[in-house]
Every structure is written in structure tokens, then in C-alpha cells.
XYZ file of C-alpha atoms in Angstrom:
355
model
C 157.789 98.938 55.866
C 158.010 99.059 59.652
C 159.470 102.004 61.538
C 161.005 101.218 64.923
C 162.079 103.889 67.370
C 164.953 102.936 69.671
C 164.991 104.405 73.172
C 166.944 103.751 76.319
C 165.026 101.784 78.939
C 164.885 103.716 82.188
C 163.475 102.877 85.622
C 160.324 100.746 85.257
C 157.078 102.249 86.521
C 154.689 99.436 85.598
C 154.733 95.641 85.472
C 152.478 93.888 82.927
C 151.436 90.222 83.162
C 149.236 88.591 80.509
C 147.655 85.105 80.440
C 144.783 83.685 78.331
C 141.439 84.990 79.601
C 139.797 81.539 79.391
C 141.264 78.007 79.281
C 139.892 74.467 79.106
C 139.705 71.998 81.960
C 143.006 70.128 82.114
C 144.769 72.688 79.926
C 148.511 73.294 80.245
C 150.033 76.718 79.664
C 153.781 76.733 79.021
C 154.339 80.341 80.066
C 152.540 83.707 80.334
C 151.462 85.281 77.069
C 153.628 88.213 78.083
C 155.528 89.535 81.086
C 157.375 92.834 80.839
C 158.234 96.150 82.456
C 157.210 99.564 81.162
C 159.124 102.728 81.898
C 157.720 106.264 81.923
C 158.230 106.534 78.137
C 156.284 103.292 77.521
C 159.464 101.441 76.544
C 159.093 97.698 77.131
C 161.621 95.277 78.596
C 161.083 91.569 79.174
C 160.738 90.587 82.826
C 160.552 86.796 82.398
C 162.570 85.018 85.078
C 163.305 88.299 86.884
C 160.198 88.717 89.044
C 158.327 86.497 91.476
C 155.233 84.616 90.265
C 152.476 82.941 92.260
C 149.140 81.315 91.360
C 146.048 80.927 93.548
C 142.751 79.107 92.950
C 141.314 75.660 93.629
C 141.616 74.741 89.934
C 145.440 74.942 89.961
C 146.977 71.486 89.439
C 150.572 72.745 89.398
C 152.430 76.003 88.881
C 156.076 76.863 88.158
C 156.936 80.106 89.948
C 160.011 80.648 87.763
C 158.574 80.109 84.268
C 154.885 80.751 84.966
C 153.922 77.345 83.520
C 150.430 76.403 84.718
C 148.461 73.137 84.635
C 144.698 73.296 85.259
C 142.822 70.472 87.025
C 140.576 68.335 84.829
C 137.673 67.748 87.257
C 134.370 69.191 85.977
C 133.600 70.719 89.385
C 136.115 73.445 88.532
C 134.166 74.724 85.524
C 133.666 78.450 86.013
C 136.414 78.694 88.626
C 138.981 81.462 88.415
C 142.752 81.297 88.758
C 144.740 84.375 89.705
C 148.405 84.646 88.773
C 150.367 87.464 90.377
C 153.741 88.891 89.379
C 155.683 90.818 92.034
C 158.810 92.921 91.555
C 160.129 93.665 95.054
C 163.003 95.848 93.818
C 160.768 98.433 92.144
C 157.671 97.712 94.256
C 155.549 96.758 91.217
C 152.759 94.200 90.968
C 150.251 92.939 88.396
C 147.625 90.177 88.423
C 146.061 88.178 85.586
C 142.765 86.328 86.036
C 142.055 83.122 84.117
C 138.581 81.581 83.862
C 138.226 77.800 83.558
C 135.758 76.656 80.875
C 134.138 73.266 80.400
C 135.956 72.963 77.104
C 136.007 74.407 73.643
C 133.119 73.204 71.493
C 133.262 74.988 68.135
C 134.705 77.734 65.948
C 133.082 81.165 65.671
C 133.897 83.748 62.994
C 134.391 87.344 64.154
C 132.698 88.899 61.110
C 130.038 88.017 58.538
C 131.236 90.324 55.789
C 134.113 90.399 53.311
C 135.213 92.574 50.421
C 135.399 91.250 46.887
C 138.832 90.840 45.218
C 140.603 91.491 48.521
C 142.598 89.171 50.762
C 140.291 89.476 53.785
C 141.900 88.561 57.114
C 139.180 87.147 59.357
C 139.588 86.157 63.001
C 138.218 82.714 63.904
C 137.720 82.070 67.630
C 137.738 78.745 69.472
C 134.745 79.067 71.825
C 132.896 77.119 74.497
C 129.127 76.523 74.645
C 128.578 80.021 76.076
C 130.620 81.768 73.401
C 133.687 82.408 75.556
C 136.980 82.381 73.659
C 139.072 79.455 74.943
C 142.857 79.097 74.675
C 143.808 75.463 74.100
C 147.183 75.722 75.891
C 150.150 73.404 75.602
C 152.666 71.691 77.845
C 156.149 73.188 78.070
C 158.598 71.164 75.904
C 155.679 68.924 74.827
C 154.072 70.924 72.050
C 150.543 70.244 70.911
C 149.808 70.652 67.208
C 146.958 72.073 65.146
C 145.930 71.448 61.551
C 143.341 73.753 59.981
C 141.417 73.050 56.801
C 138.530 74.687 54.947
C 135.596 73.573 52.830
C 133.816 76.042 50.521
C 130.205 74.898 50.904
C 128.587 77.467 48.620
C 129.594 80.342 46.357
C 128.233 82.425 43.468
C 128.212 80.675 40.107
C 131.670 80.620 38.464
C 133.220 82.451 41.424
C 136.762 81.660 42.498
C 136.942 81.438 46.278
C 140.000 80.555 48.365
C 140.517 80.134 52.124
C 143.799 79.595 53.956
C 145.377 80.180 57.360
C 147.616 83.152 58.115
C 148.634 82.258 61.666
C 147.617 79.410 63.974
C 149.976 80.016 66.925
C 147.454 82.203 68.744
C 145.230 79.124 69.182
C 147.383 78.054 72.126
C 147.806 81.419 73.834
C 144.681 83.405 72.889
C 142.188 80.934 71.421
C 141.985 82.173 67.832
C 143.578 81.944 64.399
C 143.417 84.152 61.319
C 141.818 83.009 58.064
C 142.513 84.498 54.638
C 139.392 84.630 52.448
C 139.242 85.841 48.863
C 136.407 85.885 46.324
C 136.415 87.438 42.873
C 132.604 87.768 42.807
C 130.026 89.630 44.894
C 127.523 87.345 46.641
C 127.177 84.792 49.437
C 130.135 82.540 50.273
C 129.677 79.713 52.801
C 132.848 78.444 54.487
C 133.348 75.605 56.943
C 136.555 75.658 58.996
C 137.877 72.515 60.693
C 140.551 72.651 63.396
C 142.261 69.413 64.379
C 144.025 69.669 67.732
C 146.440 66.950 68.837
C 147.133 67.317 72.553
C 150.690 66.839 73.883
C 151.420 63.455 75.419
C 151.455 63.577 79.221
C 149.371 62.396 82.141
C 146.850 65.205 82.403
C 143.186 65.121 81.417
C 143.658 66.251 77.812
C 146.490 63.841 76.935
C 146.551 61.271 74.184
C 143.535 62.673 72.376
C 142.757 64.331 69.070
C 139.979 66.923 69.134
C 138.083 68.477 66.236
C 136.408 71.885 66.301
C 134.295 73.103 63.391
C 132.351 76.197 62.454
C 130.392 77.377 59.420
C 129.735 80.948 58.324
C 127.949 82.532 55.362
C 129.888 85.639 54.327
C 128.222 88.472 52.455
C 130.901 89.528 49.965
C 130.476 93.107 48.751
C 132.355 95.910 47.065
C 133.309 99.354 48.264
C 135.645 101.207 50.551
C 135.611 101.559 54.311
C 132.397 102.968 55.695
C 130.273 101.729 52.768
C 129.164 98.381 54.226
C 126.267 98.074 56.708
C 125.034 94.770 58.151
C 121.729 94.286 59.969
C 120.359 91.073 61.495
C 116.739 90.012 61.849
C 115.491 90.652 65.396
C 118.757 92.288 66.475
C 119.265 95.848 67.724
C 122.929 95.643 66.761
C 124.104 97.066 63.444
C 127.609 96.775 61.984
C 128.966 99.715 59.992
C 132.308 98.899 58.366
C 132.842 96.130 60.962
C 132.196 98.547 63.849
C 129.231 97.721 66.089
C 126.487 100.173 67.014
C 123.003 99.932 68.560
C 119.691 100.854 66.917
C 116.325 101.254 68.687
C 114.310 99.210 66.155
C 115.245 95.749 64.890
C 114.778 94.427 61.322
C 111.800 92.094 61.105
C 109.929 89.698 58.815
C 106.235 90.380 58.153
C 104.058 88.561 55.613
C 107.201 86.820 54.291
C 108.851 90.180 53.554
C 111.926 91.617 55.263
C 111.565 95.131 56.694
C 114.286 97.360 58.151
C 114.180 100.640 60.138
C 114.622 103.272 57.442
C 116.177 106.057 59.517
C 118.821 103.754 61.037
C 119.799 102.395 57.629
C 119.911 105.773 55.894
C 121.856 107.481 58.662
C 124.370 104.620 58.732
C 125.335 105.717 55.212
C 125.393 109.390 56.205
C 121.965 110.401 54.830
C 119.886 113.273 56.216
C 116.449 112.058 57.326
C 113.394 114.156 58.218
C 109.841 113.136 59.181
C 106.716 115.269 58.702
C 104.231 114.079 61.300
C 101.317 115.956 59.706
C 101.649 114.233 56.321
C 103.496 111.126 57.593
C 106.097 111.706 54.890
C 109.695 110.617 55.356
C 112.382 112.436 53.367
C 115.955 111.218 53.052
C 118.835 112.809 51.151
C 122.064 111.002 50.261
C 124.704 111.855 47.635
C 122.349 114.141 45.700
C 119.446 111.673 45.753
C 116.219 112.633 47.549
C 113.733 109.903 48.422
C 110.267 110.760 49.799
C 107.877 108.096 51.028
C 104.587 108.163 52.906
C 103.505 105.765 55.629
C 100.847 103.365 54.353
C 101.425 104.272 50.681
C 103.261 102.138 48.136
C 103.940 105.260 46.038
C 107.194 107.133 46.609
C 109.426 109.572 44.704
C 113.118 109.599 43.796
C 114.288 113.123 42.926
C 110.676 113.974 42.173
C 110.045 111.000 39.869
C 107.108 108.913 41.086
C 107.642 105.192 41.608
C 105.645 102.331 43.115
C 106.753 99.650 45.541
C 104.898 96.365 45.954
C 104.360 96.931 49.695
C 103.954 100.098 51.760
C 106.087 101.349 54.666
C 104.476 101.105 58.096
C 105.059 102.320 61.647
C 106.355 99.829 64.208
C 106.395 101.499 67.592
C 107.701 104.921 66.630
C 109.947 103.838 63.754
C 109.311 103.685 60.018
C 109.818 100.165 58.668
C 110.407 99.770 54.923
C 110.850 96.723 52.663
C 114.556 96.011 52.506
C 115.168 96.236 48.753
C 113.024 99.330 48.295
C 114.893 101.110 51.095
C 118.322 100.363 49.694
C 117.851 100.370 45.945
C 116.194 103.783 45.984
C 119.686 105.118 46.799
C 121.535 102.678 44.560
C 122.634 100.543 47.499
C 123.262 96.847 46.750
C 121.497 94.313 48.977
C 123.054 90.935 49.814
C 121.016 88.758 52.212
C 122.282 85.689 54.059
C 119.973 82.878 55.100
C 119.379 80.496 57.987
C 119.348 76.741 57.334
C 115.523 76.859 57.129
C 115.675 79.421 54.320
C 114.604 82.469 56.334
C 116.623 85.669 56.185
C 119.383 85.920 58.826
C 121.410 89.011 57.959
C 121.281 91.721 55.303
C 124.443 93.344 53.925
C 124.036 96.764 52.329
C 126.851 97.995 50.091
C 126.997 101.462 48.527
């Protein structure tokens, strides 16, 4: 159900112009992504064809000041150049400018997340990116539509799991450089998906004509269970942590030592809402979460869970000023599931924790 409020459009106070942030060499853009007025009540009204448009920049091959259609030059010397498109409304004295960066060309597909929830139709953004990771809009010629075909290959999945991938919407490939993938799995575990985008350029005389391009990308998804806020993802050597698909920064990165994966205990525990305290005199770390109290001591493989003594196969240690603990010991003491993903050489890449 969608609720729509209807209001009268009054005098505009703002003009909004939107183009793709990054485009390929030789790309053609049929029109702005959006061009509209806003009044004081934030009511929108289309301004296409009713304001003046102009484009500046050495990379501009041609520009239609009425429709906003833009063709970018195909010469490699324009890689990194910027194009500015300005919309001017002389009647209301309003102006807005959009800046477009020219990229060498899209090279691959990049997935916006590495996690998914089991038995849910996960909607995952897949970006078309250049060699530097910039999202690149493919563009299309006005009245000469390019086409895209997107397919998927499930490279790996848990035994007997049913995994499906499909496309929700591919139109944003032309204007914003991404499409949305549906991914479902009925089993917790690692799911490896390869996406293939086939782009057939419109037929004309510019640099991208008469060609078919393929862009591919592969991602291992850690499929877990639980509600929002119960999934934490850490990456080896990275100070970035993802909590329920929201990024945060930690001051100690997960690491591999003696073929074992260690994570910063305080950062992990606090990501799940635990209370953590450190006794410098005894070097004991105490964490409390959902009625479970875990106490461990630096350099000792012995620890307690609600007073019951247990033994890990390796001891926590101090790295810098942070307590590093073996990944499964840290999580399973609180009943947290651990789902690692791996690099092609078999080393650990990311660790998904699911409570």
C-alpha cells in the first residue's frame, strides 16, 4: 500500500538537475535523470523543456539544450575529465548544476553487500564499476535504445540448498550504473554467485556503437538468520565493520596468526550490544550479553561462561592495546553463529557473525 498526499504546487523556490555521476568514454545520455522544481512545501513539478540547459567541458561531443541529451567524446585523453551541465530558470531566478565525471570505461560488476538472510527475498544492488571502483552509467542514445541482458550462475552453495537469483530492475544501468538482484537461499551458509551483464550498444557513429560488451562479477554471500541488528561482518585486515549492513570503523582489524583467525573482542561484543570491561591488574576481560557473562584472561586458554570453566585451544593476546581472540571462541561463547567466507587461495576473507 502506498499513501500519496496531493498538494497544490506553488511558486518554485529550488531547481533540481540530476545526471549520472560517472559515464563511460563515448557514452550517450538521452536526457537528465531528473529535472524538476520544488516549492516551499517540497512539492515537485517537472521542469523538462521549460528551463534553459547548457553543458561545458572539453569532453562534450554534442549537447541538446532543449532535451539535455549529451554525447561524450570517445578519445582516451578525456578520461578523468569533468562535464558540467547547468539548468537556468530566468523567470524565477533559479539555477542548478550537475557534474559528470568521464571514466575510461566500465570493467566489472561489484556487489554492494556480502551478506544475505536465509529464506528471504534479498534485494541486492549490483554496480557497474570501472577499474577504480567508480560506479559508471552506461548511457543510451535518444530514440536508439541500448539493451541489457543479465544472467546468473550459482557457483557454490550449501549441500542440498535451494538457491535462486534473478533481476528486479535493470533500467538503472543506463541512468545510474546499477541493477537490483533478487537472491534467495533456504539454507544458512556460503553462496557464491556470478552475475553476467550483456550490454548491446545502440547503433550510431559514436565510439561505443556496433559492439556487445560483457561485464561480470562474483561474490560469496554469507547467508545467515536473524532480524535487523543481529548480523555483524568483519574483514581480515580491515578497520571497517558492517552491522546490519551499516558501516562503522573499529580501531583494531581482524588478523590471521599461526593459521588462526583472531578478531578484536571488544569491537565484536559491543557490535551486538554487550557490556565489556577490562581489569588491567588481572588482565581479565568480562563481557555480558543477554544474561551470559564471559570472562577471559590474556595469555590463558581457560575462560568461564556464567562461572563454568571452559578451555579454548588458543589463548587471547594483546595486539597494540586491543584484546584479540580466536574467532569461534569469541562468538560461540555467546551462542553467536560464525560463517566465514574465503579468498580464492583458501584464506579467510570475511567473517559473518549471526546472533
